[in-house]
């Protein structure tokens, strides 16, 4: 229950309107207290009610103001074409200027956006009813033709869409009514509405070839766009969502160096910055004028033990290594607590299909030693490849090296440079590290990295039962049945998979304390890049 709701339940509607009208005109808590006492309320009660009303007013979004925001990088390849966007700064702009048919909430469930309703009987044919009264920035009404064009261009190789691999499952998109489109898929996929809520699938005008004007249906319009320099967005006064957006203008820039972003924030030159290091948090908060917004479980760094080569082809070696993760200590010492303890399952706790019933695997040197004795790997050094490119992997490897030494296991940590790590070393050594960003659906997370024939199957792990469950879950429309299928797959990966996941890492965004409205959307920091239409500036 909000403070405003509580206040409204304790006073008459007329008195509530009177109080909040006064607050909007700039009345103080003392002024409200005097009003309530004058109206006959006892002083003690009036004091509490005045505090409650003041807090409620502070939580009420206000219109107006301008902010400057820094992403972690920008370049000459920055683009306003949703199909070609490939960086955080691109995605932020995408959510400023465009909308999708759906959007994702804090549990990654799909919610209506440009489509006010979506239905299916078999997860293979989907009907989306479009919202009426929506117009593009140039005044053109949204039509089914715009949706058909926006979707089908991903399938055209000439578009060079970053989402082509996802769009390939779409067999056709047709206008099936004046405000309706029908998707037909190659095979059933109950997650289609989730996929359509991600940044690449934003809706553009039918026939668009030049995207530099950023003509969309989104909350802001393009005032300026200079790739590699900055962009300026101004409020779309005809936005289809009532009372949105709140800000007048947003300037977006890219600053590669984390310390430079933080310094500019603390100097008052920026209002919101992405990717703050855990080691900078205390400094940001100590300013008294800034704080840090944490979105938990957005990526994980995993220990990869290739199941198709020694020693990872020995399941006891794999289990021994998983029991050598002192997960709580790793999270505390390396991430300074900014994350979530993981359990060798790749679905994060903030995903609606996370299986919370899986018993937590503990740090257990005795059990690790027992498995090592069974594995009989000998005393020869076992190379473990790590790199700064895989976040925290060097630190994790050194901690594990120390723990293993107590058991007589010789882990030889090989630190590789960040440059070229993903092309030269990732998945190419018997034991090494990866770093995976969470995906918007459980299906994508499991398909991309664990399906037997997946190009990014890090551990070369093959499990026929897992593959069968994956296909079954993808086409299952009953949420309870689907949740059980995903739970079964998480148990299999936990028990048999060749990767160990000690912790999920958080995204940390630094911002002025005056900036309000941020809530976590676990596909990225800054509300999954969609902060623009939600944030507002406190007048205080």
Coordinates of C-alpha atoms in Angstrom, one line a residue:
X1 CA 0.0 0.0 0.0
X2 CA 1.4 3.4 -0.9
X3 CA 1.6 6.4 1.4
X4 CA -1.0 8.2 -0.7
X5 CA -3.4 5.3 -0.4
X6 CA -3.0 5.2 3.3
X7 CA -3.5 8.9 3.7
X8 CA -6.6 8.8 1.5
X9 CA -8.1 6.1 3.6
X10 CA -7.7 8.1 6.8
X11 CA -9.2 11.5 5.7
X12 CA -12.1 12.6 3.6
X13 CA -11.7 12.9 -0.2
X14 CA -12.2 16.6 0.0
X15 CA -9.6 17.0 2.7
X16 CA -7.1 14.9 0.7
X17 CA -7.6 17.0 -2.4
X18 CA -7.1 20.2 -0.3
X19 CA -3.9 18.9 1.3
X20 CA -2.3 17.7 -2.0
X21 CA -3.2 20.7 -3.9
X22 CA -1.4 22.8 -1.2
X23 CA 1.6 20.5 -1.4
X24 CA 1.7 20.9 -5.2
X25 CA 1.8 24.7 -4.7
X26 CA 4.8 24.3 -2.5
X27 CA 3.3 23.9 1.0
X28 CA 5.6 22.5 3.7
X29 CA 5.0 19.8 6.3
X30 CA 4.3 22.6 8.9
X31 CA 1.8 24.2 6.6
X32 CA -0.1 20.8 6.2
X33 CA 0.0 20.3 9.9
X34 CA -1.6 23.6 10.5
X35 CA -4.3 22.8 7.9
X36 CA -5.1 19.5 9.6
X37 CA -5.2 21.0 13.1
X38 CA -7.4 23.8 11.8
X39 CA -9.8 21.2 10.4
X40 CA -10.2 19.7 13.8
X41 CA -7.7 16.9 13.8
X42 CA -5.8 16.3 17.1
X43 CA -2.2 17.6 17.1
X44 CA -0.5 14.3 17.6
X45 CA -2.4 12.6 14.8
X46 CA -2.1 15.6 12.6
X47 CA 1.7 15.4 12.9
X48 CA 1.8 11.9 11.7
X49 CA -0.6 12.6 8.9
X50 CA 1.4 15.6 7.8
X51 CA 4.5 13.5 7.5
X52 CA 2.6 10.8 5.6
X53 CA 1.2 13.4 3.1
X54 CA 4.6 15.0 2.6
X55 CA 6.2 11.6 1.9
X56 CA 3.3 10.7 -0.5
X57 CA 3.8 14.0 -2.4
X58 CA 7.5 13.3 -2.7
X59 CA 6.7 9.9 -4.3
X60 CA 4.4 11.4 -6.9
X61 CA 6.1 11.9 -10.3
X62 CA 6.3 15.4 -11.5
X63 CA 6.8 16.7 -15.0
X64 CA 9.6 18.8 -16.2
X65 CA 13.4 18.9 -16.1
X66 CA 16.3 17.7 -18.1
X67 CA 18.9 15.1 -17.3
X68 CA 22.2 14.0 -18.8
X69 CA 23.0 10.3 -18.8
X70 CA 26.2 8.4 -19.5
X71 CA 26.4 4.9 -20.9
X72 CA 29.7 3.0 -20.8
X73 CA 30.6 3.6 -24.5
X74 CA 29.6 5.1 -27.8
X75 CA 31.0 5.1 -31.3
X76 CA 30.6 5.9 -35.0
X77 CA 28.5 2.8 -35.4
X78 CA 25.8 4.0 -33.0
X79 CA 22.4 3.5 -34.8
X80 CA 18.7 4.2 -34.4
X81 CA 17.8 1.2 -36.4
X82 CA 16.4 -1.3 -33.9
X83 CA 17.5 -4.3 -36.0
X84 CA 21.1 -3.2 -36.0
X85 CA 21.5 -2.0 -32.4
X86 CA 24.3 -3.7 -30.6
X87 CA 25.4 -1.7 -27.6
X88 CA 23.9 -0.4 -24.3
X89 CA 23.7 3.2 -25.6
X90 CA 21.8 2.0 -28.7
X91 CA 19.3 0.1 -26.6
X92 CA 18.7 3.1 -24.3
X93 CA 17.9 5.3 -27.3
X94 CA 15.7 2.5 -28.8
X95 CA 13.4 2.6 -25.7
X96 CA 13.3 6.4 -25.9
X97 CA 12.1 6.6 -29.5
X98 CA 10.2 3.3 -30.1
X99 CA 7.8 0.8 -28.5
X100 CA 7.4 -2.9 -28.9
X101 CA 4.2 -4.9 -29.2
X102 CA 4.9 -6.0 -25.6
X103 CA 7.2 -4.9 -22.7
X104 CA 8.8 -6.9 -19.9
X105 CA 8.1 -6.5 -16.2
X106 CA 10.4 -7.1 -13.2
X107 CA 9.9 -10.9 -13.5
X108 CA 10.4 -10.8 -17.3
X109 CA 6.8 -11.6 -17.9
X110 CA 5.3 -9.9 -21.1
X111 CA 2.9 -7.1 -20.7
X112 CA 0.8 -5.3 -23.4
X113 CA 2.3 -2.3 -25.0
X114 CA 1.5 -1.4 -28.7
X115 CA -0.5 -4.6 -28.6
X116 CA -3.3 -4.3 -26.1
X117 CA -3.9 -8.1 -26.2
X118 CA -2.2 -11.2 -27.5
X119 CA -3.6 -14.7 -27.6
X120 CA -2.8 -18.2 -28.8
X121 CA -4.3 -21.7 -28.8
X122 CA -1.3 -23.7 -29.7
X123 CA 1.8 -21.4 -29.2
X124 CA 2.3 -21.6 -32.9
X125 CA -0.3 -19.1 -34.2
X126 CA -0.4 -15.8 -32.3
X127 CA -2.9 -13.0 -32.7
X128 CA -2.0 -9.5 -31.5
X129 CA -4.7 -6.8 -31.3
X130 CA -3.1 -3.4 -31.8
X131 CA -3.8 -0.4 -29.5
X132 CA -6.0 2.2 -31.2
X133 CA -5.1 5.9 -31.3
X134 CA -1.3 5.4 -31.4
X135 CA 0.6 7.7 -33.8
X136 CA 4.2 7.9 -34.9
X137 CA 6.2 11.1 -34.1
X138 CA 5.3 12.5 -37.6
X139 CA 1.6 12.0 -37.0
X140 CA 1.1 8.8 -39.0
X141 CA -1.3 6.3 -37.3
X142 CA 0.1 2.9 -36.3
X143 CA -1.3 0.2 -38.6
X144 CA -0.8 -3.6 -39.0
X145 CA 1.4 -2.8 -42.0
X146 CA 4.0 -1.2 -39.7
X147 CA 4.1 -4.3 -37.6
X148 CA 4.4 -6.6 -40.6
X149 CA 7.3 -4.5 -42.0
X150 CA 9.1 -4.2 -38.7
X151 CA 9.0 -8.0 -38.1
X152 CA 9.7 -9.3 -41.5
X153 CA 12.7 -7.1 -42.2
X154 CA 14.6 -9.1 -39.5
X155 CA 14.3 -12.2 -41.7
X156 CA 15.8 -10.5 -44.8
X157 CA 19.6 -11.2 -44.8
X158 CA 20.1 -7.9 -46.5
X159 CA 18.9 -6.1 -43.3
X160 CA 21.8 -7.7 -41.3
X161 CA 19.5 -7.8 -38.3
X162 CA 21.2 -8.8 -35.0
X163 CA 17.9 -10.6 -34.2
X164 CA 17.8 -12.7 -37.3
X165 CA 18.4 -16.0 -35.4
X166 CA 15.3 -15.2 -33.3
X167 CA 13.2 -14.0 -36.3
X168 CA 13.9 -17.2 -38.2
X169 CA 11.3 -19.0 -36.1
X170 CA 8.7 -16.6 -37.6
X171 CA 7.1 -18.2 -40.7
X172 CA 4.8 -15.2 -41.5
X173 CA 3.3 -12.0 -40.1
X174 CA 0.1 -10.9 -41.7
X175 CA -2.5 -8.2 -41.2
X176 CA -5.6 -10.2 -40.1
X177 CA -7.9 -7.2 -39.4
X178 CA -7.9 -3.4 -39.2
X179 CA -6.1 -3.4 -35.9
X180 CA -4.8 -7.0 -35.8
X181 CA -1.7 -9.0 -36.9
X182 CA -1.2 -12.7 -36.9
X183 CA 2.1 -14.4 -36.4
X184 CA 2.7 -18.0 -37.6
X185 CA 5.7 -19.7 -36.2
X186 CA 7.8 -22.6 -37.7
X187 CA 7.3 -24.4 -34.3
X188 CA 5.4 -23.7 -31.1
X189 CA 7.0 -21.1 -28.8
X190 CA 5.1 -19.9 -25.7
X191 CA 7.8 -17.2 -25.3
X192 CA 7.0 -15.2 -28.4
X193 CA 5.5 -12.3 -26.5
X194 CA 8.6 -12.1 -24.3
X195 CA 10.9 -12.1 -27.4
X196 CA 8.8 -9.3 -29.0
X197 CA 9.3 -7.2 -25.8
X198 CA 13.1 -7.0 -26.3
X199 CA 14.9 -4.1 -28.0
X200 CA 15.5 -5.4 -31.5
X201 CA 11.8 -5.9 -32.1
X202 CA 10.7 -2.3 -31.7
X203 CA 8.1 -1.1 -34.2
X204 CA 9.1 1.3 -37.0
X205 CA 7.1 2.8 -39.9
X206 CA 6.3 0.7 -42.9
X207 CA 9.0 1.2 -45.6
X208 CA 11.5 3.1 -43.4
X209 CA 15.0 3.0 -44.9
X210 CA 16.6 6.0 -43.2
X211 CA 16.5 5.7 -39.4
X212 CA 18.5 8.8 -38.4
X213 CA 15.3 10.7 -37.6
X214 CA 14.2 7.9 -35.2
X215 CA 10.6 8.1 -36.1
X216 CA 8.8 5.8 -33.7
X217 CA 5.8 5.8 -31.3
X218 CA 8.0 6.2 -28.2
X219 CA 7.9 8.6 -25.3
X220 CA 10.6 10.9 -26.8
X221 CA 11.4 12.4 -30.2
X222 CA 14.9 12.9 -31.7
X223 CA 16.2 16.4 -31.3
X224 CA 19.8 15.6 -32.1
X225 CA 21.7 12.4 -33.0
X226 CA 25.4 12.4 -33.5
X227 CA 26.9 8.9 -33.5
X228 CA 29.8 8.6 -31.1
X229 CA 29.1 12.1 -29.7
X230 CA 25.7 12.4 -28.1
X231 CA 21.9 12.3 -28.6
X232 CA 19.2 14.6 -27.3
X233 CA 15.6 13.4 -26.8
X234 CA 12.7 15.7 -26.2
X235 CA 9.2 14.8 -24.8
X236 CA 6.7 13.4 -27.2
X237 CA 3.6 15.5 -26.3
X238 CA 1.4 13.1 -28.2
X239 CA 2.6 9.9 -26.5
X240 CA -0.1 7.3 -26.2
X241 CA 0.5 6.6 -22.5
X242 CA -1.4 9.2 -20.3
X243 CA 0.9 11.5 -18.4
X244 CA 4.1 10.0 -19.8
X245 CA 6.9 10.7 -20.1
X246 CA 7.8 13.0 -17.2
X247 CA 11.1 14.7 -18.3
X248 CA 11.3 17.5 -20.9
X249 CA 14.7 16.4 -22.3
X250 CA 17.3 13.7 -22.0
X251 CA 20.9 14.0 -23.2
X252 CA 22.7 10.7 -23.7
X253 CA 26.5 10.3 -24.0
X254 CA 29.1 7.5 -23.8
X255 CA 32.0 7.6 -21.4
X256 CA 34.2 4.5 -21.5
X257 CA 36.2 4.9 -18.3
X258 CA 34.3 4.0 -15.1
X259 CA 36.1 6.4 -12.9
X260 CA 35.5 9.3 -15.4
X261 CA 31.7 8.5 -15.3
X262 CA 31.7 8.5 -11.5
X263 CA 33.7 11.7 -11.3
X264 CA 31.3 13.4 -13.7
X265 CA 28.3 12.2 -11.7
X266 CA 29.8 13.5 -8.4
X267 CA 30.7 16.8 -10.0
X268 CA 27.0 17.3 -11.0
X269 CA 27.7 17.1 -14.7
X270 CA 25.7 13.8 -15.0
X271 CA 22.5 12.7 -13.4
X272 CA 22.6 9.0 -14.2
X273 CA 25.5 6.7 -15.1
X274 CA 25.7 3.0 -16.0
X275 CA 28.1 0.3 -14.8
X276 CA 29.4 1.6 -11.5
X277 CA 32.1 -0.7 -10.0
X278 CA 31.2 -2.2 -6.6
X279 CA 34.4 -0.5 -5.3
X280 CA 33.0 2.9 -6.2
X281 CA 29.6 2.5 -4.4
X282 CA 30.8 3.9 -1.0
X283 CA 32.3 6.9 -2.7
X284 CA 29.1 7.6 -4.6
X285 CA 26.8 7.3 -1.5
X286 CA 29.2 9.2 0.7
X287 CA 28.5 12.3 -1.4
X288 CA 25.1 12.6 0.3
X289 CA 23.7 13.8 -3.0
X290 CA 23.9 10.6 -5.0
X291 CA 23.1 6.9 -4.6
X292 CA 23.4 3.6 -6.5
X293 CA 20.6 1.6 -8.0
X294 CA 21.2 -2.1 -8.0
X295 CA 19.6 -4.6 -10.5
X296 CA 20.5 -8.1 -9.2
X297 CA 21.5 -11.1 -11.2
X298 CA 22.2 -9.8 -14.6
X299 CA 25.2 -11.9 -15.5
X300 CA 27.2 -14.8 -14.3
X301 CA 30.9 -15.8 -14.6
X302 CA 31.1 -19.6 -14.9
X303 CA 33.8 -22.2 -14.5
X304 CA 33.8 -24.3 -17.7
X305 CA 34.8 -28.0 -17.5
X306 CA 34.7 -29.5 -20.9
X307 CA 32.8 -32.8 -20.7
X308 CA 34.4 -33.9 -24.0
X309 CA 38.0 -33.9 -22.7
X310 CA 40.0 -34.7 -19.5
X311 CA 39.6 -34.0 -16.7
X312 CA 36.0 -32.7 -17.2
X313 CA 34.9 -36.0 -18.8
X314 CA 35.1 -37.4 -15.3
X315 CA 31.9 -36.4 -13.4
X316 CA 33.6 -36.7 -10.0
X317 CA 36.1 -34.1 -11.0
X318 CA 33.3 -31.8 -12.0
X319 CA 31.4 -32.3 -8.8
X320 CA 34.6 -31.8 -6.8
X321 CA 35.2 -28.4 -8.4
X322 CA 31.6 -27.3 -7.8
X323 CA 32.0 -28.1 -4.1
X324 CA 35.1 -25.9 -4.0
X325 CA 33.1 -22.7 -4.5
X326 CA 32.9 -20.8 -1.3
X327 CA 30.0 -18.9 -2.8
X328 CA 29.1 -16.6 0.1
X329 CA 32.8 -15.6 0.6
X330 CA 33.3 -15.1 -3.2
X331 CA 30.3 -12.8 -3.3
X332 CA 31.4 -10.8 -0.2
X333 CA 35.1 -10.5 -1.1
X334 CA 35.0 -10.0 -4.8
X335 CA 31.7 -8.4 -5.5
X336 CA 31.4 -6.7 -2.1
X337 CA 28.0 -8.3 -1.7
X338 CA 26.7 -6.8 -5.0
X339 CA 25.0 -9.9 -6.4
X340 CA 23.3 -13.1 -5.5
X341 CA 24.7 -16.5 -4.5
X342 CA 24.1 -19.0 -7.3
X343 CA 23.6 -22.7 -7.4
X344 CA 25.1 -24.0 -10.6
X345 CA 21.8 -23.3 -12.4
X346 CA 21.7 -20.7 -15.1
X347 CA 18.3 -19.3 -14.4
X348 CA 18.5 -16.4 -12.0
X349 CA 16.3 -16.0 -8.9
X350 CA 14.5 -13.0 -10.4
X351 CA 13.3 -15.0 -13.4
X352 CA 9.7 -16.3 -13.1
X353 CA 10.9 -19.8 -14.0
X354 CA 13.7 -20.0 -11.4
X355 CA 13.5 -23.3 -9.5
X356 CA 13.9 -22.2 -5.8
X357 CA 13.3 -25.8 -4.6
X358 CA 16.8 -26.9 -5.6
X359 CA 18.9 -27.5 -2.5
X360 CA 21.8 -25.1 -2.3
X361 CA 25.2 -26.8 -3.0
X362 CA 27.5 -25.9 -0.1
X363 CA 31.2 -25.2 0.1
X364 CA 32.3 -28.6 1.2
X365 CA 36.1 -29.4 1.1
X366 CA 35.5 -32.9 2.5
X367 CA 33.0 -33.8 -0.2
X368 CA 35.3 -32.3 -2.8
X369 CA 38.2 -34.4 -1.6
X370 CA 36.0 -37.5 -1.7
X371 CA 35.1 -36.8 -5.3
X372 CA 38.7 -36.1 -6.2
X373 CA 39.8 -39.4 -4.8
X374 CA 37.2 -41.1 -6.9
X375 CA 38.2 -39.1 -10.0
X376 CA 41.9 -40.1 -9.5
X377 CA 43.2 -37.1 -11.5
X378 CA 46.7 -37.5 -10.2
X379 CA 49.1 -34.8 -9.1
X380 CA 50.0 -33.2 -12.4
X381 CA 49.0 -29.5 -12.7
X382 CA 45.6 -28.8 -14.2
X383 CA 45.6 -25.6 -16.2
X384 CA 42.7 -23.2 -15.5
X385 CA 42.4 -20.4 -18.0
X386 CA 41.0 -17.1 -16.7
X387 CA 41.0 -13.5 -17.9
X388 CA 39.8 -10.0 -16.9
X389 CA 37.5 -10.4 -20.0
X390 CA 35.4 -12.8 -18.0
X391 CA 34.4 -10.6 -15.0
X392 CA 36.1 -11.7 -11.7
X393 CA 37.3 -15.0 -13.2
X394 CA 41.0 -14.4 -12.3
X395 CA 40.0 -13.7 -8.7
X396 CA 37.7 -16.7 -8.5
X397 CA 40.4 -18.9 -10.0
X398 CA 43.0 -17.8 -7.4
X399 CA 40.6 -18.4 -4.5
X400 CA 39.8 -21.9 -5.9
X401 CA 43.5 -22.6 -6.4
X402 CA 44.2 -22.0 -2.7
X403 CA 41.3 -24.2 -1.6
X404 CA 42.3 -27.0 -4.0
X405 CA 45.9 -26.9 -2.7
X406 CA 44.7 -27.9 0.7
X407 CA 43.3 -31.1 -0.9
X408 CA 46.4 -31.9 -2.9
X409 CA 44.9 -30.7 -6.2
X410 CA 47.2 -28.6 -8.2
X411 CA 45.3 -25.9 -10.2
X412 CA 47.6 -23.9 -12.4
X413 CA 45.9 -20.6 -13.1
X414 CA 46.7 -19.2 -16.5
X415 CA 45.8 -15.5 -16.8
X416 CA 45.1 -14.5 -20.4
X417 CA 44.8 -10.9 -21.7
X418 CA 41.4 -9.5 -22.2
X419 CA 42.1 -8.7 -25.8
X420 CA 41.1 -11.6 -28.0
X421 CA 40.0 -13.8 -25.1
X422 CA 36.6 -14.6 -26.5
X423 CA 37.9 -15.7 -29.9
X424 CA 41.1 -17.3 -28.8
X425 CA 40.4 -19.0 -25.5
X426 CA 36.7 -19.2 -24.6
X427 CA 35.5 -22.8 -24.8
X428 CA 38.9 -23.9 -26.2
X429 CA 40.5 -25.3 -23.0
X430 CA 39.6 -28.3 -20.9
X431 CA 39.1 -25.9 -17.9
X432 CA 38.4 -22.2 -18.2
X433 CA 36.0 -19.4 -17.6
X434 CA 33.1 -17.7 -19.4
X435 CA 30.9 -14.8 -18.7
X436 CA 27.2 -14.9 -19.7
X437 CA 24.6 -12.1 -19.7
X438 CA 21.2 -13.3 -18.6
X439 CA 18.6 -13.8 -21.3
X440 CA 15.0 -12.6 -21.2
X441 CA 13.6 -16.1 -21.4
X442 CA 14.6 -19.4 -19.7
X443 CA 14.3 -21.0 -23.1
X444 CA 17.0 -18.7 -24.6
X445 CA 19.3 -19.2 -21.6
X446 CA 19.1 -22.9 -21.8
X447 CA 19.0 -23.3 -25.6
X448 CA 22.0 -21.0 -26.3
X449 CA 24.4 -22.6 -23.8
X450 CA 23.2 -26.1 -22.9
X451 CA 21.4 -27.7 -25.9
X452 CA 23.5 -30.5 -27.2
X453 CA 24.1 -28.9 -30.6
X454 CA 24.3 -25.3 -29.6
X455 CA 27.4 -23.5 -30.9
X456 CA 27.8 -21.8 -27.5
X457 CA 27.5 -25.0 -25.5
X458 CA 30.4 -24.0 -23.3
X459 CA 31.1 -27.4 -21.8
X460 CA 30.4 -29.6 -24.9
X461 CA 27.8 -31.2 -22.7
X462 CA 25.2 -33.5 -24.3
X463 CA 22.1 -34.8 -22.7
X464 CA 19.2 -36.2 -24.7
X465 CA 16.6 -36.0 -22.0
X466 CA 17.5 -32.3 -21.4
X467 CA 17.0 -31.6 -25.2
X468 CA 13.6 -33.3 -25.1
X469 CA 12.5 -31.3 -22.1
X470 CA 13.7 -28.1 -23.8
X471 CA 11.5 -28.6 -26.9
X472 CA 8.5 -29.6 -24.7
X473 CA 8.8 -26.5 -22.5
X474 CA 9.0 -24.2 -25.5
X475 CA 5.6 -25.3 -26.8
X476 CA 3.8 -25.6 -23.4
X477 CA 1.3 -22.9 -22.8
X478 CA 0.2 -24.1 -19.3
X479 CA 2.5 -22.0 -17.0
X480 CA 2.5 -24.6 -14.2
X481 CA 3.5 -27.4 -16.5
X482 CA 6.1 -25.2 -18.1
X483 CA 7.6 -24.2 -14.7
X484 CA 8.0 -27.9 -13.8
X485 CA 9.8 -28.6 -17.1
X486 CA 12.2 -25.8 -16.5
X487 CA 12.7 -27.0 -12.9
X488 CA 13.6 -30.4 -14.2
X489 CA 16.1 -29.0 -16.6
X490 CA 17.8 -26.8 -13.9
X491 CA 18.2 -29.9 -11.7
X492 CA 19.9 -31.8 -14.6
X493 CA 22.3 -28.9 -15.3
X494 CA 23.0 -28.6 -11.6
X495 CA 23.8 -32.3 -11.2
X496 CA 25.4 -33.2 -14.5
X497 CA 26.3 -30.0 -16.5
X498 CA 29.9 -29.1 -17.0
X499 CA 29.7 -25.6 -15.7
X500 CA 29.8 -24.2 -12.2
X501 CA 28.1 -20.9 -11.4
X502 CA 29.1 -19.5 -8.0
X503 CA 27.2 -16.2 -8.1
X504 CA 25.1 -13.9 -10.2
X505 CA 26.5 -10.4 -10.6
X506 CA 24.5 -7.1 -10.2
X507 CA 24.3 -4.1 -12.5
X508 CA 25.0 -0.9 -10.6
X509 CA 23.8 2.5 -11.8
X510 CA 24.8 5.7 -10.1
X511 CA 22.4 8.6 -10.0
X512 CA 21.5 11.9 -8.4
X513 CA 19.3 11.4 -5.4
X514 CA 16.8 13.7 -7.1
X515 CA 16.2 11.2 -9.9
X516 CA 13.3 9.0 -9.0
X517 CA 11.3 6.1 -10.6
X518 CA 13.9 3.4 -11.2
X519 CA 12.8 -0.2 -10.7
X520 CA 14.7 -3.3 -11.6
X521 CA 14.0 -5.1 -14.9
X522 CA 16.5 -8.0 -14.9
X523 CA 17.7 -7.9 -18.5
X524 CA 20.1 -5.0 -17.9
X525 CA 20.8 -1.9 -15.8
X526 CA 18.8 1.3 -16.1
X527 CA 15.5 -0.7 -16.0
X528 CA 16.6 -3.0 -18.8
X529 CA 17.7 0.1 -20.8
X530 CA 14.1 1.4 -20.7
X531 CA 14.5 4.1 -17.9
X532 CA 13.6 7.1 -20.1
X533 CA 9.8 7.1 -19.8
X534 CA 9.8 6.1 -16.1
X535 CA 12.2 8.5 -14.4
X536 CA 11.4 11.9 -13.0
X537 CA 13.1 14.7 -11.0
X538 CA 12.2 15.5 -7.4
X539 CA 11.7 19.2 -6.9
X540 CA 13.4 19.0 -3.5

